[in-house]
mmCIF file of C-alpha atoms and ligand atoms in Angstrom:
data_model
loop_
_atom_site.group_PDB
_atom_site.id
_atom_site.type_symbol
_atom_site.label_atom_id
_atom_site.label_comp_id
_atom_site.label_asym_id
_atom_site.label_seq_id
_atom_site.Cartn_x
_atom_site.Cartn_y
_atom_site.Cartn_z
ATOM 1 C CA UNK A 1 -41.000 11.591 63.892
ATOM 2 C CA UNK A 2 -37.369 12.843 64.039
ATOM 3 C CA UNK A 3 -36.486 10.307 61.558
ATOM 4 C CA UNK A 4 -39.241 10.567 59.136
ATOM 5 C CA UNK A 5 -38.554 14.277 58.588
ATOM 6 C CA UNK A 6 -34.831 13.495 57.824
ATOM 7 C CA UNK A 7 -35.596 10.717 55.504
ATOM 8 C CA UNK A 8 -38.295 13.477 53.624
ATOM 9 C CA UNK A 9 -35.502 15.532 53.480
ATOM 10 C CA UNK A 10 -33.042 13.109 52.217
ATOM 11 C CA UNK A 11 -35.884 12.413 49.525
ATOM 12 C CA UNK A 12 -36.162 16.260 48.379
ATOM 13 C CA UNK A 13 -32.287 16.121 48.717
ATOM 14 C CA UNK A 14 -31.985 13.054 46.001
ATOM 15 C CA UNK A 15 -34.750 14.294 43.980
ATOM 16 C CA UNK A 16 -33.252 17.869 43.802
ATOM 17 C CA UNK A 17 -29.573 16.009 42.333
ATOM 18 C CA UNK A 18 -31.685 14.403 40.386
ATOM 19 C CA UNK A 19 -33.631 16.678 38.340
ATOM 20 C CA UNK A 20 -30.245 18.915 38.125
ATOM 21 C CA UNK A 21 -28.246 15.947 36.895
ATOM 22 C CA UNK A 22 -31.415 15.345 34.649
ATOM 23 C CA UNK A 23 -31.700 18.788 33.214
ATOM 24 C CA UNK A 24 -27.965 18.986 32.807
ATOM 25 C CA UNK A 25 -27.933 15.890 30.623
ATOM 26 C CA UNK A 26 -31.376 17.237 28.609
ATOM 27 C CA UNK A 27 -29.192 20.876 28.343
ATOM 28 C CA UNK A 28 -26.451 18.754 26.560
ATOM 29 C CA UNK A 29 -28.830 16.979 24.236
ATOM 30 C CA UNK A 30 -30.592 19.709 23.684
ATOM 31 C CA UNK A 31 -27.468 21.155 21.666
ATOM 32 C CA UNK A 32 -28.238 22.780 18.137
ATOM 33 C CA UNK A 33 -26.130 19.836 16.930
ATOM 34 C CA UNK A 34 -28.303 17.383 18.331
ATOM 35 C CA UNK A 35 -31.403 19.238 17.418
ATOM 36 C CA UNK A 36 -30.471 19.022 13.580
ATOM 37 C CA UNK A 37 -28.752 15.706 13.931
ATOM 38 C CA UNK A 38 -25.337 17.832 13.042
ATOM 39 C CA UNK A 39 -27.009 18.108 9.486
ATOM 40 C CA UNK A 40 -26.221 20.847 7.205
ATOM 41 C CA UNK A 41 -28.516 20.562 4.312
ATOM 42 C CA UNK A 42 -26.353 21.292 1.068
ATOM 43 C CA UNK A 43 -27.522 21.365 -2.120
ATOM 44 C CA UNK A 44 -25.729 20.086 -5.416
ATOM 45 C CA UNK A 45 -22.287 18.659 -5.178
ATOM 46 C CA UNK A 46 -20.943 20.871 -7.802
ATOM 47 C CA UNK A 47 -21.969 24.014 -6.540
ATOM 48 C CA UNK A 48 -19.464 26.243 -5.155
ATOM 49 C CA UNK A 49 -21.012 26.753 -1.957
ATOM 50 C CA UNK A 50 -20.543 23.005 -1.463
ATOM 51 C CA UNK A 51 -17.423 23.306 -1.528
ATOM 52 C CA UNK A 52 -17.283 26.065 0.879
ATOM 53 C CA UNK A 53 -18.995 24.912 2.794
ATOM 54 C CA UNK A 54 -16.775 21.687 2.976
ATOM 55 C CA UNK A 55 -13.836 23.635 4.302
ATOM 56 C CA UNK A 56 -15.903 25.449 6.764
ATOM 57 C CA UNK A 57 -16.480 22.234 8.212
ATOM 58 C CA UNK A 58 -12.682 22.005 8.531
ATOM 59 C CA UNK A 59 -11.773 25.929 9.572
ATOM 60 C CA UNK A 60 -14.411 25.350 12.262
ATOM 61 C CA UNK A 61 -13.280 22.564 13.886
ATOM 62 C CA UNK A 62 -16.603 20.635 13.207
ATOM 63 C CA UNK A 63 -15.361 17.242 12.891
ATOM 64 C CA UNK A 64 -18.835 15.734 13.584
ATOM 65 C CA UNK A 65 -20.936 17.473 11.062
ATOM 66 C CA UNK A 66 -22.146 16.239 8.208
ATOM 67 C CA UNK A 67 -23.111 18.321 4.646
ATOM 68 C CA UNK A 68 -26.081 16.734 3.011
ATOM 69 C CA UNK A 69 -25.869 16.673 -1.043
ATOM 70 C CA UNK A 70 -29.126 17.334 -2.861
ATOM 71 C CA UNK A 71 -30.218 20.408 -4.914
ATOM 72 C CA UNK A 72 -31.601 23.721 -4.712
ATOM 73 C CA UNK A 73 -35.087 22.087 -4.360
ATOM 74 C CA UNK A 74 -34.758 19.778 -1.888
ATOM 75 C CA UNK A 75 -33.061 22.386 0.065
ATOM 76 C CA UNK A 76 -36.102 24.707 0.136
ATOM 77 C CA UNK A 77 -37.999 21.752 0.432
ATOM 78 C CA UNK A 78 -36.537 20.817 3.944
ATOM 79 C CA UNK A 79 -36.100 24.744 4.536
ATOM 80 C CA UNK A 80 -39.966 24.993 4.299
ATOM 81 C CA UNK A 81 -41.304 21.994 6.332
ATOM 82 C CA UNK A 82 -38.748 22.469 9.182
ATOM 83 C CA UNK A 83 -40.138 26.683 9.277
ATOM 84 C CA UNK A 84 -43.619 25.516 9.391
ATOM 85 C CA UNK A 85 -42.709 23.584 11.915
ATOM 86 C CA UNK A 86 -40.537 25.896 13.862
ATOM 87 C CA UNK A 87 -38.108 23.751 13.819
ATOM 88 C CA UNK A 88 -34.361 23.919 13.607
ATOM 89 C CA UNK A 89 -32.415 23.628 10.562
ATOM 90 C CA UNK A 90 -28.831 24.724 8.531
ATOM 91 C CA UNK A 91 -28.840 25.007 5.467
ATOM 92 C CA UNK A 92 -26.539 26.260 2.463
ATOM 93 C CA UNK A 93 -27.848 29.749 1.280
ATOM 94 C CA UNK A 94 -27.408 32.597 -1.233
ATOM 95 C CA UNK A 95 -28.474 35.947 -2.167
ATOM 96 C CA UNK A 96 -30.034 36.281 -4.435
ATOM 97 C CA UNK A 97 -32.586 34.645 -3.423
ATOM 98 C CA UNK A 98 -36.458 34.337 -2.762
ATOM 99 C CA UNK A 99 -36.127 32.177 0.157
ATOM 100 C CA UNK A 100 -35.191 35.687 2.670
ATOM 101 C CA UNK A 101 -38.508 36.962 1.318
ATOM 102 C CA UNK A 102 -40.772 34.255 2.592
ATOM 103 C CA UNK A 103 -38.916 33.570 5.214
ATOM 104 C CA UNK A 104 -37.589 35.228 8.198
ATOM 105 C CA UNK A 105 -33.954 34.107 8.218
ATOM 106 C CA UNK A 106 -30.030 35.159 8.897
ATOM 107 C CA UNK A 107 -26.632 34.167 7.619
ATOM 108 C CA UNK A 108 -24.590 32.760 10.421
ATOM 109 C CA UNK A 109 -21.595 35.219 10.918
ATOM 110 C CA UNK A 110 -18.400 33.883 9.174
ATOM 111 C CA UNK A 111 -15.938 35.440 11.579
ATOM 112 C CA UNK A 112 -13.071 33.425 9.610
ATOM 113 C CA UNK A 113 -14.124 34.886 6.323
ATOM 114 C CA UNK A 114 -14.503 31.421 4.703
ATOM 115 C CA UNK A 115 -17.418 31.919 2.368
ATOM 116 C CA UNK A 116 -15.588 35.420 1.126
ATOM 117 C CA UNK A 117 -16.793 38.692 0.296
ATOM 118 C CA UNK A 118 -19.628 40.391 -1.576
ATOM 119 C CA UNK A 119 -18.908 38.744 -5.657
ATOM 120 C CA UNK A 120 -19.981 38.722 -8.833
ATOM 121 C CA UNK A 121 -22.278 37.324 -11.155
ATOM 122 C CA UNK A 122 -20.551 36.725 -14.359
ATOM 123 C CA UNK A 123 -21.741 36.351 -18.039
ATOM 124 C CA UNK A 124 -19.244 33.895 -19.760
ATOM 125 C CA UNK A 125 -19.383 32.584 -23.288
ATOM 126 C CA UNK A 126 -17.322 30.413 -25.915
ATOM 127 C CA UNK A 127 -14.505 31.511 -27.937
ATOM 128 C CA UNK A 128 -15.535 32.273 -31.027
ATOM 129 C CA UNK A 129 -19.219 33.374 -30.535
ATOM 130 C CA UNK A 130 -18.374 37.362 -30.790
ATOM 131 C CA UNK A 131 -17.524 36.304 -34.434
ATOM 132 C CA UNK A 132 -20.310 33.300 -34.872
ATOM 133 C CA UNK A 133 -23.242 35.289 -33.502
ATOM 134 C CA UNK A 134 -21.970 39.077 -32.654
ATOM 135 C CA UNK A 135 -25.883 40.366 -31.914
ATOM 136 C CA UNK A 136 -25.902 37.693 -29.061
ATOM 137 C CA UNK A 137 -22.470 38.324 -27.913
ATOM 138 C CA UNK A 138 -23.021 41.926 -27.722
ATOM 139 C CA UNK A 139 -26.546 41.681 -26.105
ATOM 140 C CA UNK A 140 -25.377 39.154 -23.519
ATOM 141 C CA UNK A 141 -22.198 41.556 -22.781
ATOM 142 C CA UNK A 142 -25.015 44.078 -22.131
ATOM 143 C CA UNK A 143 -26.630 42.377 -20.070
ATOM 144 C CA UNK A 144 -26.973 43.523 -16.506
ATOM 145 C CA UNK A 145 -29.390 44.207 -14.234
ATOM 146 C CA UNK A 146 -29.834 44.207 -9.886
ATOM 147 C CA UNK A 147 -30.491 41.617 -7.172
ATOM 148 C CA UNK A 148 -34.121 43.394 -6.675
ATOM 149 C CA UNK A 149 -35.109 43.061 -10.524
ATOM 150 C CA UNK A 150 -33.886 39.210 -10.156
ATOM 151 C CA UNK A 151 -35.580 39.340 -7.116
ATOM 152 C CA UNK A 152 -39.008 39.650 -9.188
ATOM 153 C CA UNK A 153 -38.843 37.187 -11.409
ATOM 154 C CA UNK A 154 -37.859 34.853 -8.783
ATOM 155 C CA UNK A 155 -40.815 35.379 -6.529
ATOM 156 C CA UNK A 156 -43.361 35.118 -9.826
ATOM 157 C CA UNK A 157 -41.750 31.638 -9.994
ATOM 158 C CA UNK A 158 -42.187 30.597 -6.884
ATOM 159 C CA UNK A 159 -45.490 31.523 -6.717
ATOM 160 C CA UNK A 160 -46.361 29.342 -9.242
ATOM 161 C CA UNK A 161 -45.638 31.024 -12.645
ATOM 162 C CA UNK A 162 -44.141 28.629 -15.177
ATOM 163 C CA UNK A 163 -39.903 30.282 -15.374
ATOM 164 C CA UNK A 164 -40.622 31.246 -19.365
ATOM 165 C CA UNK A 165 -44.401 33.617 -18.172
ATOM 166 C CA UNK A 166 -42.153 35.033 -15.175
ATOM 167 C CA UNK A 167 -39.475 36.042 -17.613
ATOM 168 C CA UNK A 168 -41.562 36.988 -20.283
ATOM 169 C CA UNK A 169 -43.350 39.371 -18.092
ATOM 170 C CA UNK A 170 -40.356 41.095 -16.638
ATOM 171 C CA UNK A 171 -39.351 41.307 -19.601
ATOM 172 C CA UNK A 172 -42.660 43.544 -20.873
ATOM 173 C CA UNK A 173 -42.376 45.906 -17.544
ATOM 174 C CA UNK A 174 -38.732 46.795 -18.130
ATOM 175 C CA UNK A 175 -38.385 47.782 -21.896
ATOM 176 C CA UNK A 176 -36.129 50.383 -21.192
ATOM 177 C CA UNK A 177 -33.417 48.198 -19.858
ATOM 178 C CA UNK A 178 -34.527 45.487 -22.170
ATOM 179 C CA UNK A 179 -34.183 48.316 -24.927
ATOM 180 C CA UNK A 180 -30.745 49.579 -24.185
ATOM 181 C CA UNK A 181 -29.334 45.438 -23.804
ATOM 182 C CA UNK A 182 -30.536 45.193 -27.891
ATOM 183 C CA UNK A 183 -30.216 48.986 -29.342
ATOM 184 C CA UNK A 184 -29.374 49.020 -32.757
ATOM 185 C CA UNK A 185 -28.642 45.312 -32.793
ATOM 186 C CA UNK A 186 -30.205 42.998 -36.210
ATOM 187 C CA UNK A 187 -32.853 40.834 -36.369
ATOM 188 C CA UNK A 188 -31.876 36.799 -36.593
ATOM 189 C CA UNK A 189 -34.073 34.712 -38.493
ATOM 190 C CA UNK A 190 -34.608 31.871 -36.011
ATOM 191 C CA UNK A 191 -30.666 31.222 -35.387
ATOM 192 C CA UNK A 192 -29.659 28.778 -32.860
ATOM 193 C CA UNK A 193 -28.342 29.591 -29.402
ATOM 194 C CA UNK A 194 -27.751 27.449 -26.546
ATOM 195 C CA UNK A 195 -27.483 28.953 -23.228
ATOM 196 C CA UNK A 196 -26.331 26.510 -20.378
ATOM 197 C CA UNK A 197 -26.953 26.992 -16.533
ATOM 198 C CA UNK A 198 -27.091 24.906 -13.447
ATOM 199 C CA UNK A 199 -31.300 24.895 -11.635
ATOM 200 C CA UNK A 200 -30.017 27.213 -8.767
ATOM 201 C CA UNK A 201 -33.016 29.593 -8.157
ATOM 202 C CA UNK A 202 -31.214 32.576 -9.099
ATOM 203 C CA UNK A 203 -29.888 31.154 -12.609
ATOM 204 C CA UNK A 204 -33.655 29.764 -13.542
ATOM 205 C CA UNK A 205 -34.163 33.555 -13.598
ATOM 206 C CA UNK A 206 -31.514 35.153 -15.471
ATOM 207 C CA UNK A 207 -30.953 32.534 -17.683
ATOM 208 C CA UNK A 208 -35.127 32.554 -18.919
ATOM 209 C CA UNK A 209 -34.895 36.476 -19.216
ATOM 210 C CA UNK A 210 -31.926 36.667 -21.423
ATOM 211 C CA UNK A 211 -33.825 33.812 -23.507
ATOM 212 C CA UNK A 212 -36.555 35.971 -23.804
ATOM 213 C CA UNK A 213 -34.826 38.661 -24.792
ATOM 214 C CA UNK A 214 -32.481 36.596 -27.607
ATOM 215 C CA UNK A 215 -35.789 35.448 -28.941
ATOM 216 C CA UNK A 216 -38.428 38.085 -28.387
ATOM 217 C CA UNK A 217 -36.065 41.095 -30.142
ATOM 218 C CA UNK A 218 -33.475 39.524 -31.955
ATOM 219 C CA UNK A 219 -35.202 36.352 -33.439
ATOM 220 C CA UNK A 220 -32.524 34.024 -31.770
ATOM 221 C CA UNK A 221 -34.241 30.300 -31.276
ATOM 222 C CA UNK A 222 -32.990 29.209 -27.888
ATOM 223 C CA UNK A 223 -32.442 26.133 -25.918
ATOM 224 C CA UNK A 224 -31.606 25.817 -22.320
ATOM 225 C CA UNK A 225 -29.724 23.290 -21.347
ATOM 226 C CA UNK A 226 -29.593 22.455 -17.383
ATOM 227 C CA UNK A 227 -26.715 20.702 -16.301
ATOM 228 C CA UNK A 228 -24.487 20.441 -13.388
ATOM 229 C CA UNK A 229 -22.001 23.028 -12.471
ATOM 230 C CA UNK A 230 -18.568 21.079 -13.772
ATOM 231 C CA UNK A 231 -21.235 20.477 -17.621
ATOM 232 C CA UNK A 232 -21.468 23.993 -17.088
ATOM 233 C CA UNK A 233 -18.297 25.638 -17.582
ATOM 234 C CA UNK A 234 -16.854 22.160 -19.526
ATOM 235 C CA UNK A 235 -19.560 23.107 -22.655
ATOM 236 C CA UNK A 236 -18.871 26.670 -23.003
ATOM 237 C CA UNK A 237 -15.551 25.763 -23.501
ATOM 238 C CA UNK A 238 -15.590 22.865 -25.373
ATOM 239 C CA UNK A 239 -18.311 24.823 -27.511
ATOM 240 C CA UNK A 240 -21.330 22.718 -26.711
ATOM 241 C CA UNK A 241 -23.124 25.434 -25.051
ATOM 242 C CA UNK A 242 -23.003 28.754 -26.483
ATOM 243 C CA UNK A 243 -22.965 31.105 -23.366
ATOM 244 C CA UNK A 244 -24.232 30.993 -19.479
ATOM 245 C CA UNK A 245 -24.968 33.604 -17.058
ATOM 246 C CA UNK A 246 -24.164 32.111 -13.982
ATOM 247 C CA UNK A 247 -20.498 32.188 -13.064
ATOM 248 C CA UNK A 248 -19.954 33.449 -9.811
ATOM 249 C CA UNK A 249 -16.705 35.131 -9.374
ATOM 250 C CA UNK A 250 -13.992 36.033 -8.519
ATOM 251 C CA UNK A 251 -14.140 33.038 -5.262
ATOM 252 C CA UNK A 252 -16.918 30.406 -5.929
ATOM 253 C CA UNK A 253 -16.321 29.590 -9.629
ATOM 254 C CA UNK A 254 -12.533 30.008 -8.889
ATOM 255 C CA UNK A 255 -11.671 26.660 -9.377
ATOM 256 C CA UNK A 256 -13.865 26.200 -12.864
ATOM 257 C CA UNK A 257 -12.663 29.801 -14.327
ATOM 258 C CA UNK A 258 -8.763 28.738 -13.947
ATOM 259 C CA UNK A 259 -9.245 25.647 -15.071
ATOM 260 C CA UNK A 260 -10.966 26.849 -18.523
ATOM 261 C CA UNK A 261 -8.529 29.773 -18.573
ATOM 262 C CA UNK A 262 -8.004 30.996 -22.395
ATOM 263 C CA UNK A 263 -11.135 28.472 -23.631
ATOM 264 C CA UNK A 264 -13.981 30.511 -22.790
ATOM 265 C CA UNK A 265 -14.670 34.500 -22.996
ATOM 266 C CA UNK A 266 -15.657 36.309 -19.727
ATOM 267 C CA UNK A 267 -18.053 39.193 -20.446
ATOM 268 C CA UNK A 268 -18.177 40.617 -16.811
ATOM 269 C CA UNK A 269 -20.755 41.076 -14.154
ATOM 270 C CA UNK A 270 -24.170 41.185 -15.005
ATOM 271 C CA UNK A 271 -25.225 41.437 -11.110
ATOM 272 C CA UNK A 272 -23.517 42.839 -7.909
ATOM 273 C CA UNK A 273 -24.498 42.441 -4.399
ATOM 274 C CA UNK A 274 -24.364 38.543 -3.679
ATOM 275 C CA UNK A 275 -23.981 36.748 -0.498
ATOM 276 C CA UNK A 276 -23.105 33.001 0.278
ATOM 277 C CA UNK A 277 -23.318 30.882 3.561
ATOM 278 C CA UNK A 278 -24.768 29.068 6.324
ATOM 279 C CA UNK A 279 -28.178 30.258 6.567
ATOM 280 C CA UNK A 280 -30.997 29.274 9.585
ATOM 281 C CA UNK A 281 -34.683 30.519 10.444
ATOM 282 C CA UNK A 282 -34.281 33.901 12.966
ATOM 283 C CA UNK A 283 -35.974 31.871 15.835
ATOM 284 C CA UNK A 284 -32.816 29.747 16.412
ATOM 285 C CA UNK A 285 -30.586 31.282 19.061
ATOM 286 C CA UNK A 286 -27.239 30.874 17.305
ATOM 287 C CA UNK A 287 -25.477 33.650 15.518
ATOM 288 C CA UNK A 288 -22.477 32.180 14.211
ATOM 289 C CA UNK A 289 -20.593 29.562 12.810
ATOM 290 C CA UNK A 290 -18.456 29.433 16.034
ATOM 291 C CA UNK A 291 -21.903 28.859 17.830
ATOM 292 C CA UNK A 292 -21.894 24.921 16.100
ATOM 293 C CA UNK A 293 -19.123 24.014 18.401
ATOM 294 C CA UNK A 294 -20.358 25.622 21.659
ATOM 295 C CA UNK A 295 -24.285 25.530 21.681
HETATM 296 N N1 LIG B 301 -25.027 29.081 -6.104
HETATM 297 C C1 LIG B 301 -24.648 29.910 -4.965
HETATM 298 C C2 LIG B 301 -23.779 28.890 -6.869
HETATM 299 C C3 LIG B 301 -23.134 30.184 -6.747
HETATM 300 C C4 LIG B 301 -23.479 30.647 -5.384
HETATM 301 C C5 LIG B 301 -25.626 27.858 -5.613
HETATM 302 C C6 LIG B 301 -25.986 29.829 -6.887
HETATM 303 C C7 LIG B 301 -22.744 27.858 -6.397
HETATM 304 O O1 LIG B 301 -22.723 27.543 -5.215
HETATM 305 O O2 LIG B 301 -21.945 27.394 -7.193
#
């Protein structure tokens, strides 16, 4: 009798080390890392926030992380499926940006200030076009408007208007603004423009209003062209592209605007109040970049 109850209790014993060994292991696995297979989803390579995010990587210590390249799309893509599923996921993230209406999300703090301060959005076009085309140049140096009127043209895209109708219409219930970017300014007859831009989110936006607006009241015939960022800034300045609206300054573009220095015109900000960085869903229990190492 004596003996069985010791050998019970040498089972409960066992068992007990077991489970805690067990649940120490599963605690370890369980790490956010692990969870998103130490994934950051990125979006594409020429982007700025790429490259950010790159030496975040390094600041941070994260050796065994990996940035994934894709696009904007695939990003919100992956963003979607894994919220649906309440499951965890990093990605690369901006404001502005649609994505922190749908969803309920947060920037990871950035104690070590690697993704910068609050920037710019600048309008930046080739040498040469305030003579070539002043009615442009001068409406485009106009141009300016806020994160929340972006904001609206954005979310009519993403729920499901084509980027030309969401433009177009923003472009109807603002006339004011719309008036005062082409006061006094002539009429083209049907004169060429080409305005390049990379297909982040935000830039689908701007870029189709100020179309509509170089077409709709100055009789400008526009084409977009959608490159990559490096196409971007190469064909203002090498005059292949007349303009773009989607420099972001003075830290994420850095490396493009010195490198063009003198070849291309910058016009200025046509939007304050942006935001860059490592961006997950509110239900994960992480807070900052630091967190990747710990948790
Ligand atoms: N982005 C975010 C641009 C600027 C900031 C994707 C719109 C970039 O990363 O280059």
């Amino acid at each position: 009798m004596k003996n069985t109850a010791k050998s019970i209790m040498l089972v409960i014993l066992t068992s007990l080390l077991i489970i805690t060994g067990c649940s120490k292991i599963a605690s370890s696995d369980a790490s956010i890392g692990n969870k998103v297979k130490h994934e950051i989803v990125g979006i594409d390579p020429g982007a700025g926030l790429m490259k950010q995010t790159a030496q975040a990587l390094n600041d941070y210590d994260l050796k065994d992380w990996k940035l994934v390249e894709g696009s904007s799309a695939a990003m919100a893509a992956a963003l979607d499926k894994a919220y649906k599923d309440k499951e965890p996921i990093i990605v690369t993230g901006w404001t502005p940006h649609w994505m922190f209406a749908k969803y309920d999300l947060k920037y990871l703090n950035d104690p070590k200030g690697v993704f910068g301060k609050d920037e710019q959005i600048h309008t930046i076009v080739r040498n040469g076009l305030k003579k070539e085309a002043p009615s442009a140049y001068t409406m485009l140096d106009r141009f300016e408007w806020t994160p929340e009127e972006m904001a609206v043209v954005m979310s009519a895209i993403i729920k499901g208007e084509r980027p030309e109708e969401a433009a177009g219409g923003w472009v109807k219930n603002n006339a004011t603004k719309v008036d005062s970017w082409v006061k006094d300014l002539p009429q083209e007859k049907g004169k060429k423009l080409k305005l390049a831009y990379v297909a982040w989110d935000s830039e689908i936006a701007s870029t189709n209003v100020v179309k509509a607006v170089l077409e709709e009241k100055l009789g400008y015939k526009v084409e977009m062209l959608q490159v990559e960022a490096g196409p971007m800034w190469a064909g203002i300045s090498d005059g292949s592209a007349d303009a773009m609206v989607a420099a972001w300054l003075p830290t994420t573009h850095k490396d493009y605007f010195d490198k063009y220095a003198g070849k291309i015109e910058d016009l200025g900000a046509n939007l304050n109040g942006t935001k860059l960085g490592l961006v997950v869903p509110k239900y994960m229990n992480i807070d900052s970049i630091e967190d990747l190492k710990t948790k």
